[in-house]
PDB file of C-alpha atoms and ligand atoms in Angstrom:
ATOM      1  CA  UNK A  49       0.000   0.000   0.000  1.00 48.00           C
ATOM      2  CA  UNK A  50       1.250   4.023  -0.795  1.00 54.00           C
ATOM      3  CA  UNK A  51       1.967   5.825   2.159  1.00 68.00           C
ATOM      4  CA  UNK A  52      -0.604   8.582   2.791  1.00 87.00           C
ATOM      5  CA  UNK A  53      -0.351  11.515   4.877  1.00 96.00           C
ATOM      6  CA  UNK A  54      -2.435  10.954   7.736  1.00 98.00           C
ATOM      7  CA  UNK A  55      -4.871  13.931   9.475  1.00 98.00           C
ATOM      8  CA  UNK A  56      -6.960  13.488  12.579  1.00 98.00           C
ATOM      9  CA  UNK A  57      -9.465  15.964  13.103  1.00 99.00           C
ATOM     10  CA  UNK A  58     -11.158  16.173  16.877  1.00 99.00           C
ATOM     11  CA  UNK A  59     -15.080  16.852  16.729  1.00 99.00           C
ATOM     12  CA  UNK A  60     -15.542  19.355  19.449  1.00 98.00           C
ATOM     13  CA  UNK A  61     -18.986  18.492  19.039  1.00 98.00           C
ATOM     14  CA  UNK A  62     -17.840  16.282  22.147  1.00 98.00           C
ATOM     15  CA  UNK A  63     -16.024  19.182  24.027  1.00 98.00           C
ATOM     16  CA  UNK A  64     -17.433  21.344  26.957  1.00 98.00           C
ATOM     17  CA  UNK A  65     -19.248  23.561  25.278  1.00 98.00           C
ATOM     18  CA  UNK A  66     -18.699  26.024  28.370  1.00 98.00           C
ATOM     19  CA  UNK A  67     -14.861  26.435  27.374  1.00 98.00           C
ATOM     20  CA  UNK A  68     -14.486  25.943  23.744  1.00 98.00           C
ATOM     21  CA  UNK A  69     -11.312  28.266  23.109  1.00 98.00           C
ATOM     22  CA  UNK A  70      -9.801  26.363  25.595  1.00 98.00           C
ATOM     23  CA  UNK A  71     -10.473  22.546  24.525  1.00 98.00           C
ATOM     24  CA  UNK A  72      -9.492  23.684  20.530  1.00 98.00           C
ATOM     25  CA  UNK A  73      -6.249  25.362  22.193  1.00 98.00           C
ATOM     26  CA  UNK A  74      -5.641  21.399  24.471  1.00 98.00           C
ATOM     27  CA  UNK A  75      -6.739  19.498  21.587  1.00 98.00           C
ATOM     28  CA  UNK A  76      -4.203  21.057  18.979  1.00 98.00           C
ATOM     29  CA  UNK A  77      -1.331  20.294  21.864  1.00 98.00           C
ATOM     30  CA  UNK A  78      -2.340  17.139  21.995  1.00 98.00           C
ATOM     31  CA  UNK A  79      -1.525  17.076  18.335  1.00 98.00           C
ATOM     32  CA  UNK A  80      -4.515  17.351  16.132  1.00 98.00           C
ATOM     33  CA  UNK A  81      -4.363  18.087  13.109  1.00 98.00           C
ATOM     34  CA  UNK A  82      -7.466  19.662  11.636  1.00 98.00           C
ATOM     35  CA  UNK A  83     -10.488  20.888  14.285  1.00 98.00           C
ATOM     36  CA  UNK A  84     -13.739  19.143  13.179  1.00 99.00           C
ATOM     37  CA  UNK A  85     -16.939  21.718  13.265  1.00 98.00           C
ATOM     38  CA  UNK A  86     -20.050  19.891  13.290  1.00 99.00           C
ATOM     39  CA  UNK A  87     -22.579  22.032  12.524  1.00 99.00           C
ATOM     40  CA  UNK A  88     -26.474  20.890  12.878  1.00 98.00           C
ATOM     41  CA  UNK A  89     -29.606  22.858  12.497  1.00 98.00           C
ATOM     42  CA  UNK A  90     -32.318  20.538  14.083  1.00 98.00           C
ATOM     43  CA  UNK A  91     -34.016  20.427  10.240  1.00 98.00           C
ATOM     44  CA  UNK A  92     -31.486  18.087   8.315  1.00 98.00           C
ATOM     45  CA  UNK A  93     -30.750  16.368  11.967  1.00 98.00           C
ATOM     46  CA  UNK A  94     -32.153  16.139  14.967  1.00 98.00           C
ATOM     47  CA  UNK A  95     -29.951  17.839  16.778  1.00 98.00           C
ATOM     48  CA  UNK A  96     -28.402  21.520  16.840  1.00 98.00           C
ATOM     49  CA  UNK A  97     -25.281  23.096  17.628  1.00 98.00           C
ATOM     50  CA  UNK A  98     -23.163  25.982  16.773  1.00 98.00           C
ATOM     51  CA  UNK A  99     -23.242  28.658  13.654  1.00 98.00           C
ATOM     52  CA  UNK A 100     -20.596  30.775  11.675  1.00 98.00           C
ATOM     53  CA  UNK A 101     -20.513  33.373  14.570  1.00 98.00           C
ATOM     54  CA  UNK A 102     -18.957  30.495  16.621  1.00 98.00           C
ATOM     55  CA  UNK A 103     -16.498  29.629  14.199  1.00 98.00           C
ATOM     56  CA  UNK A 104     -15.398  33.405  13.702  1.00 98.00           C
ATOM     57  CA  UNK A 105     -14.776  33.332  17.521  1.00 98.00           C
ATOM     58  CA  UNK A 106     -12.567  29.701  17.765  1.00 98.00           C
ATOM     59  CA  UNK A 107     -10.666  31.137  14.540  1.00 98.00           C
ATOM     60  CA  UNK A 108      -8.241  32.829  16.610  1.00 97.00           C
ATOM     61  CA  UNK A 109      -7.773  29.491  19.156  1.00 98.00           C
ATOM     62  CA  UNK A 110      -6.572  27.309  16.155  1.00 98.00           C
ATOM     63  CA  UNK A 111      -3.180  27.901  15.617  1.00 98.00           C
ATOM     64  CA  UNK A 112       0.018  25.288  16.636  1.00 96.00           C
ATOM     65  CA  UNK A 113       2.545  26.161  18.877  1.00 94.00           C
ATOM     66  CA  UNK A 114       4.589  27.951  15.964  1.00 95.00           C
ATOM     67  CA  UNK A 115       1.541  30.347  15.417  1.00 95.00           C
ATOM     68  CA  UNK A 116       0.670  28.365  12.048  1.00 97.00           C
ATOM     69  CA  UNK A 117      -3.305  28.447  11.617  1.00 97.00           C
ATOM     70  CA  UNK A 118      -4.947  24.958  11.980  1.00 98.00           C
ATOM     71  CA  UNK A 119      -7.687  24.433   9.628  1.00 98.00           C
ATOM     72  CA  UNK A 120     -10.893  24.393  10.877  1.00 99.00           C
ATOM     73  CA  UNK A 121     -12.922  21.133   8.863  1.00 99.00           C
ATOM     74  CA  UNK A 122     -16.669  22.563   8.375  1.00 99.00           C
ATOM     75  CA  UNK A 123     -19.201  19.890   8.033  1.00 99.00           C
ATOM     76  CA  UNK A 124     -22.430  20.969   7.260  1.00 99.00           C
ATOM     77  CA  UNK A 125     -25.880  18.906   8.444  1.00 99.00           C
ATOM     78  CA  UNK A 126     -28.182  21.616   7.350  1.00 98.00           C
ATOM     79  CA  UNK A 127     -31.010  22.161   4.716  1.00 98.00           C
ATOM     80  CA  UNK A 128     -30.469  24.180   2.802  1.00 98.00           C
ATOM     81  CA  UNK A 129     -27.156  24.701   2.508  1.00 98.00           C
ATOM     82  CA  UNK A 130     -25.742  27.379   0.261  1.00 98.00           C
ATOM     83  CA  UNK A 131     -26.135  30.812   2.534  1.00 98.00           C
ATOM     84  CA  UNK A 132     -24.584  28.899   5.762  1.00 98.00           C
ATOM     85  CA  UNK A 133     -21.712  27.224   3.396  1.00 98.00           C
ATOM     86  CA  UNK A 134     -20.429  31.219   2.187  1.00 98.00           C
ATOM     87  CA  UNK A 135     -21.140  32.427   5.862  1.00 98.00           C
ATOM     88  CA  UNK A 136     -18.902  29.954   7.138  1.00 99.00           C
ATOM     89  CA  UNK A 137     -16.213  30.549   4.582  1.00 98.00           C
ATOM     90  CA  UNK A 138     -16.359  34.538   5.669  1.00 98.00           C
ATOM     91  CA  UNK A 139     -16.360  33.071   9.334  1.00 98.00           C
ATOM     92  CA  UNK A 140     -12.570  31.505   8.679  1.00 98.00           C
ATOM     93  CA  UNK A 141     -13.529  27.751   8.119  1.00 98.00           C
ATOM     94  CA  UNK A 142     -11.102  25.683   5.913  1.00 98.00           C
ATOM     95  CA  UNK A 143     -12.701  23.460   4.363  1.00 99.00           C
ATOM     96  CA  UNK A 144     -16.258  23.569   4.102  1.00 99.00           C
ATOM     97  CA  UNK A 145     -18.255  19.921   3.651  1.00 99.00           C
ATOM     98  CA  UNK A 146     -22.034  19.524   3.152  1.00 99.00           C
ATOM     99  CA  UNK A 147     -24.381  16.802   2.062  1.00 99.00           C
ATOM    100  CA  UNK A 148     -25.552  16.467  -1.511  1.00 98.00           C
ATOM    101  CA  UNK A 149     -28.996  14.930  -0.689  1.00 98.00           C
ATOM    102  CA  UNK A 150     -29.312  18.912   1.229  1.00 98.00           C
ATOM    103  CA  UNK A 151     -28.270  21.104  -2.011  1.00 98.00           C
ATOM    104  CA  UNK A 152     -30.565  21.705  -4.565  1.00 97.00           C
ATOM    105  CA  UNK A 153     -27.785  21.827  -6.962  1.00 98.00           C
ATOM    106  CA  UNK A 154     -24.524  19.964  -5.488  1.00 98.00           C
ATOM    107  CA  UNK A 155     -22.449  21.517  -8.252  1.00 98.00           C
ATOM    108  CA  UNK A 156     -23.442  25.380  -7.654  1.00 98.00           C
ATOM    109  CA  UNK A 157     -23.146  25.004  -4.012  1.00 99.00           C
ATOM    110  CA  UNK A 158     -19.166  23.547  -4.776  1.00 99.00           C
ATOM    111  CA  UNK A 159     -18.812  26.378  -6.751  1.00 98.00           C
ATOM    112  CA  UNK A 160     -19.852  28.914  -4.099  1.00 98.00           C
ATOM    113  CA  UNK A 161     -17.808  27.578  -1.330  1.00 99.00           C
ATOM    114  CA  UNK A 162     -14.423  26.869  -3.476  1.00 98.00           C
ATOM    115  CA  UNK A 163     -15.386  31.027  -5.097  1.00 98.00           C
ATOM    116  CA  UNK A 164     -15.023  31.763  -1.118  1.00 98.00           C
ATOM    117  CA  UNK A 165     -11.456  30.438  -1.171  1.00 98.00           C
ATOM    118  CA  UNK A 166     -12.408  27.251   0.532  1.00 98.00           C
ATOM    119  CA  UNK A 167     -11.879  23.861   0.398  1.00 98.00           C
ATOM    120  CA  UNK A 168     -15.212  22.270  -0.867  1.00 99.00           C
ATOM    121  CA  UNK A 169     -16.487  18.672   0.390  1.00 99.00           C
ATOM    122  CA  UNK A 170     -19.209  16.059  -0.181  1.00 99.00           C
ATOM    123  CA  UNK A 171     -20.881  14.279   2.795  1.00 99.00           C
ATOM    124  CA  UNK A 172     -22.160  10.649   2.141  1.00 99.00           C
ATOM    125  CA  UNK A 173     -24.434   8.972   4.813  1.00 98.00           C
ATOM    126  CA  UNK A 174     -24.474   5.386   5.697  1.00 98.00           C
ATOM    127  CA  UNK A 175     -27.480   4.876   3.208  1.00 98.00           C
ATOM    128  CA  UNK A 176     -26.422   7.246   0.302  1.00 98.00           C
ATOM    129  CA  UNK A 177     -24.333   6.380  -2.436  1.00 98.00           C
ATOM    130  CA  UNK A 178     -21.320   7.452  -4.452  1.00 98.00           C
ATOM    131  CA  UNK A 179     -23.126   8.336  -7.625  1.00 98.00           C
ATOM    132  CA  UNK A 180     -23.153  12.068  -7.565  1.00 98.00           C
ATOM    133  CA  UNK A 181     -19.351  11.643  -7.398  1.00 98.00           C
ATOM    134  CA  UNK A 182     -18.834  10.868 -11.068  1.00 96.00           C
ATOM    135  CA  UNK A 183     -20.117  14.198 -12.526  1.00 98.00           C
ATOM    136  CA  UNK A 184     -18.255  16.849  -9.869  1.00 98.00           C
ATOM    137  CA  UNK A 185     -15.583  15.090  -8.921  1.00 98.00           C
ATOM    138  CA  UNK A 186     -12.961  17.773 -11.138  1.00 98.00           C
ATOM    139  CA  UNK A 187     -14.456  20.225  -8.265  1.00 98.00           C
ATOM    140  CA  UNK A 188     -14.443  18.031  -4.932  1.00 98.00           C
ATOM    141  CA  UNK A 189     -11.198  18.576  -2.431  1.00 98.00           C
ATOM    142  CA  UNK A 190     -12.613  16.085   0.343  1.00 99.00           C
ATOM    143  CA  UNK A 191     -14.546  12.869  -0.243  1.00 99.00           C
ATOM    144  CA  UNK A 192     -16.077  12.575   4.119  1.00 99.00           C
ATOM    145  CA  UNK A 193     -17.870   9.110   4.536  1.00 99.00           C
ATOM    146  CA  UNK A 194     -19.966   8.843   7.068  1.00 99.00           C
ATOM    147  CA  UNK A 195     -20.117   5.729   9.176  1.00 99.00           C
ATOM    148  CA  UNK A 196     -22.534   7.137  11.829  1.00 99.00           C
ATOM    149  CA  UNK A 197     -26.279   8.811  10.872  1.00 98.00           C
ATOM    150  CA  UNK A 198     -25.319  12.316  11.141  1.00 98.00           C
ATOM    151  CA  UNK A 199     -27.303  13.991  14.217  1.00 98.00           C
ATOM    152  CA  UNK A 200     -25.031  12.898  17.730  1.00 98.00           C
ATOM    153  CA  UNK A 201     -21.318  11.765  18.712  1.00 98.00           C
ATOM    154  CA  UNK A 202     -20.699   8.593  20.334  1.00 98.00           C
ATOM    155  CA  UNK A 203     -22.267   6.273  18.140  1.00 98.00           C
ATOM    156  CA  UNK A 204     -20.939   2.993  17.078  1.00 98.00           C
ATOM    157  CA  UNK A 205     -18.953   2.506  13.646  1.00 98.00           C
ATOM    158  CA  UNK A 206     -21.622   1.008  10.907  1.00 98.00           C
ATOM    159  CA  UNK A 207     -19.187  -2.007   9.482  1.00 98.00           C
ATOM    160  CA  UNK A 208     -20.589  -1.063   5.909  1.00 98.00           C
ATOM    161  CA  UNK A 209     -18.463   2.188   5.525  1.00 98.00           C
ATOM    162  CA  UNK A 210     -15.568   0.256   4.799  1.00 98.00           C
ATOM    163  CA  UNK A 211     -16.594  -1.226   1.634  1.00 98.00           C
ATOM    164  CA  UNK A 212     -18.089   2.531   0.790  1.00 98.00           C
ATOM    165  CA  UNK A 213     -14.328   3.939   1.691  1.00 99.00           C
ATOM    166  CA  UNK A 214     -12.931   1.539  -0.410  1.00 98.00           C
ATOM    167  CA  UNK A 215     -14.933   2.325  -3.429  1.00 98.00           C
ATOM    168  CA  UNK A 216     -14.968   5.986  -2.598  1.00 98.00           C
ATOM    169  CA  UNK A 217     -10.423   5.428  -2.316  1.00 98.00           C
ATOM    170  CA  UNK A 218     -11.170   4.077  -6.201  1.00 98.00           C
ATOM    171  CA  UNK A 219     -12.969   6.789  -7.349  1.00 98.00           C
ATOM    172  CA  UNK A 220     -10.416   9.360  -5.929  1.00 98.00           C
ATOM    173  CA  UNK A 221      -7.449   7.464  -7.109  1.00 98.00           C
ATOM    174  CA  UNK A 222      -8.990   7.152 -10.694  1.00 98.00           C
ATOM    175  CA  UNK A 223      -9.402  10.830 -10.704  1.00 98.00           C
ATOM    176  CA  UNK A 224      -5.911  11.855 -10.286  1.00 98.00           C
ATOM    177  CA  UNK A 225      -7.088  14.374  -8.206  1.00 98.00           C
ATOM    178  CA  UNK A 226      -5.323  15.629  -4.514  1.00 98.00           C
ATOM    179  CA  UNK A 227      -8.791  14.588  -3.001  1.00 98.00           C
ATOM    180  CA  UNK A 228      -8.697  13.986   0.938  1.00 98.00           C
ATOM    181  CA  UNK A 229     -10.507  10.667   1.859  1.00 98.00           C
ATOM    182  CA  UNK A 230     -12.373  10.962   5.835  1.00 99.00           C
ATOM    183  CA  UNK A 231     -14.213   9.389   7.982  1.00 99.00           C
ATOM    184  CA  UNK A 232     -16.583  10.247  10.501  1.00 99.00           C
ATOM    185  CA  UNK A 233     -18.301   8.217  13.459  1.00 98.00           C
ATOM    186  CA  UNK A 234     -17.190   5.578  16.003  1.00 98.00           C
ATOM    187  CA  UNK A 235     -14.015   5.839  15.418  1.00 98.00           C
ATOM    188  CA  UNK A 236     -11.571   4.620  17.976  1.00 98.00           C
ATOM    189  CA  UNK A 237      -7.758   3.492  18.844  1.00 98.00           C
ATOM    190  CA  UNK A 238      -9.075  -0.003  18.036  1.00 98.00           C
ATOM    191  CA  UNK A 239     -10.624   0.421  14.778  1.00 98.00           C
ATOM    192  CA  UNK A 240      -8.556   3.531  13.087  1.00 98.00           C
ATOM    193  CA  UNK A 241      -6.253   0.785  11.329  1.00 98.00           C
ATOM    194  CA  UNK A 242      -9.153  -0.808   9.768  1.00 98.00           C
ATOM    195  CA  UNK A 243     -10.450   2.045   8.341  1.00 98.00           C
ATOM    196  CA  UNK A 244      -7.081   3.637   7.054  1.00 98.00           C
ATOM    197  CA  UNK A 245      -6.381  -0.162   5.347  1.00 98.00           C
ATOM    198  CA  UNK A 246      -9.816   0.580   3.621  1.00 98.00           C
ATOM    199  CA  UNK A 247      -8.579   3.757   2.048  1.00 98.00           C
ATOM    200  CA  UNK A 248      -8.956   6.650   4.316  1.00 98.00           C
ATOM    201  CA  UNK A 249      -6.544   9.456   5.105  1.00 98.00           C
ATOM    202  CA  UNK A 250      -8.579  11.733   7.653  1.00 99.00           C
ATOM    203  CA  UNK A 251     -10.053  10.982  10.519  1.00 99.00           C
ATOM    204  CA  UNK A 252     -12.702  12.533  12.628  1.00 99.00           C
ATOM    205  CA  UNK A 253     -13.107  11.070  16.817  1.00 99.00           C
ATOM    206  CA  UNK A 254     -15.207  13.008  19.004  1.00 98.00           C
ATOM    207  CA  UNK A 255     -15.873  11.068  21.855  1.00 98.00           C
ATOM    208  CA  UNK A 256     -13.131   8.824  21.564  1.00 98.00           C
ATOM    209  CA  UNK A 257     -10.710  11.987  22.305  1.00 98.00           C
ATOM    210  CA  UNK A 258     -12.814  14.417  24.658  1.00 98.00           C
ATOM    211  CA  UNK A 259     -15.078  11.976  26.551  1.00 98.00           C
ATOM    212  CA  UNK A 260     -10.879  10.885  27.791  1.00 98.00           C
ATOM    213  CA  UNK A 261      -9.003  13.424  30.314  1.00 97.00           C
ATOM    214  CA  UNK A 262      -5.286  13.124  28.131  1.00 98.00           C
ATOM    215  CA  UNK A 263      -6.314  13.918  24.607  1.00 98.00           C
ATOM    216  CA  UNK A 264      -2.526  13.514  23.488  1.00 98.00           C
ATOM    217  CA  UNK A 265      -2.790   9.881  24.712  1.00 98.00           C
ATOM    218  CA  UNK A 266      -5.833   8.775  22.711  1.00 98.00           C
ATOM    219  CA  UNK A 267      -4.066  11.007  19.386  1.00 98.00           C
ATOM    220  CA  UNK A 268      -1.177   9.344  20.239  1.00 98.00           C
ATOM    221  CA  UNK A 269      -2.304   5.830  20.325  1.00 98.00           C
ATOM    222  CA  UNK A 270      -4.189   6.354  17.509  1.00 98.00           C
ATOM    223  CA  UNK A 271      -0.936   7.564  15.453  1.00 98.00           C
ATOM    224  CA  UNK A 272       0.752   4.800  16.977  1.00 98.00           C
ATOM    225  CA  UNK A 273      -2.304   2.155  14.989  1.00 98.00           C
ATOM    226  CA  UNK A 274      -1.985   4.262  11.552  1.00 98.00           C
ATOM    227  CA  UNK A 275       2.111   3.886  11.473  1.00 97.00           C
ATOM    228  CA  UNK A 276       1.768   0.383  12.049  1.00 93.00           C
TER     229      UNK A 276
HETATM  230  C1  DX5 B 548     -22.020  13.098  13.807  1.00 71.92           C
HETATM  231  C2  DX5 B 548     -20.830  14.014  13.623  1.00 71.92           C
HETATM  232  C3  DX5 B 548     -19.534  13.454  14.052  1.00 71.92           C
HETATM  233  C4  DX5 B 548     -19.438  13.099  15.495  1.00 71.92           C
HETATM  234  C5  DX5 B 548     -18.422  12.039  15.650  1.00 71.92           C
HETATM  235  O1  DX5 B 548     -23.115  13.658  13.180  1.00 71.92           O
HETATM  236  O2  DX5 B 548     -20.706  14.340  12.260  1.00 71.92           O
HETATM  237  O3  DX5 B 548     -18.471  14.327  13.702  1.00 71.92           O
HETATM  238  O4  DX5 B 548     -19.131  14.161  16.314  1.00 71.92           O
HETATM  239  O5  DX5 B 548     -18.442  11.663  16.982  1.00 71.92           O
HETATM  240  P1  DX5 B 548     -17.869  10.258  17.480  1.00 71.92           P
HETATM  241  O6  DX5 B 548     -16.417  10.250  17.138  1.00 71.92           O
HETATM  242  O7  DX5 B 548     -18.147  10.308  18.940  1.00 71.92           O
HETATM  243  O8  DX5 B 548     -18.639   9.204  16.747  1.00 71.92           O
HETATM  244 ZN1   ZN B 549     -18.894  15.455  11.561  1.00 71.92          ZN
END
């Protein structure tokens, strides 16, 4: 197998809520990567969370140790999506991801958020295929499979994501495209391997880092699975 470039990418949707700045600022020097921004609107899921204001405000909290800015991974669970995916993009976020079964038109709503000088991804729940794939793939930067139903952390890992990575790792690879594979939901120290032999190179873990008091531990250990 190539050697990819792993990222892992802490959900603060598991954080204290109470002390945000903070937990970005401990999770970063505990050596993440990217900062995972879950964003839900109690419409598209049944759940809700935080908006663009938010992000504007953890913007300045995500930087490294050397002052370098950490991106901050957007994943849009709302409907509809196009206003809240250019807010977000004015708010500082990254990389902005959304779902295609919430866009109207999946290949405007790329357009808008890569026009915002964003990274622009595509958001495939456990039931949804990879068909929509095919026709924008010259304008995707991250290909995020879900292995959860979008809506709460601290679910358990649906087994048939891995055979949806592995065709989704085809698809990118056929491309020729610099497209970022990740995963999101139940992921853990003991199953990170699994899913990285399947074809991923990101990783989002809520629960399995912040629901743990040494977050450099779990982000170690899981570094430790992924160089094996
Ligand atoms: C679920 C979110 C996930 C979630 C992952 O809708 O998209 O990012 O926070 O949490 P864990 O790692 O606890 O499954
Ligand atoms: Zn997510």
């Amino acid at each position: 197998m190539t050697s990819r470039t792993y990222r892992i990418a802490p959900s603060i949707l598991s954080a204290d809520f109470a002390r945000l700045g903070d937990e970005v600022k401990n999770v970063i020097a505990g050596g993440a990567d990217w900062i995972h921004f879950d964003v839900m609107d109690n419409h598209y899921v049944p759940n809700l969370t935080f908006g663009p204001m938010v992000c504007q405000a953890l913007r300045k909290h995500a930087v490294n140790s050397s002052g370098a800015k950490v991106p901050i991974d957007v994943h849009l669970m709302v409907q509809p999506v196009d206003a809240l995916a250019q807010a977000f993009c004015k708010a500082g976020a990254d990389l902005v991801s959304f779902h295609p079964d919430a866009s109207g038109h999946v290949d405007r709503t790329l357009q808008l958020i890569q026009a915002e000088g964003c990274q622009a991804g595509l958001v495939f729940n456990p039931a949804v295929p990879l068909d929509v794939l095919e026709w924008v793939i010259d304008k995707v930067d991250l290909v995020l499979i879900m292995s959860v139903n979008p809506g709460f952390g601290g679910q358990s890992f649906i087994p048939s994501a891995l055979k949806k990575i592995e065709q989704a790792r085809r698809i990118i690879d056929a491309s020729g495209r610099d497209i970022r594979l990740e995963v999101d939901g139940g992921i853990k120290i003991d199953n990170i391997r699994d899913v990285a032999n399947a074809g991923a190179d990101t990783f989002v873990a809520g629960s399995a880092i912040f629901n743990t008091p040494d977050y450099k531990a779990v982000i170690d250990a899981m570094r430790a699975k992924l160089a094996q």
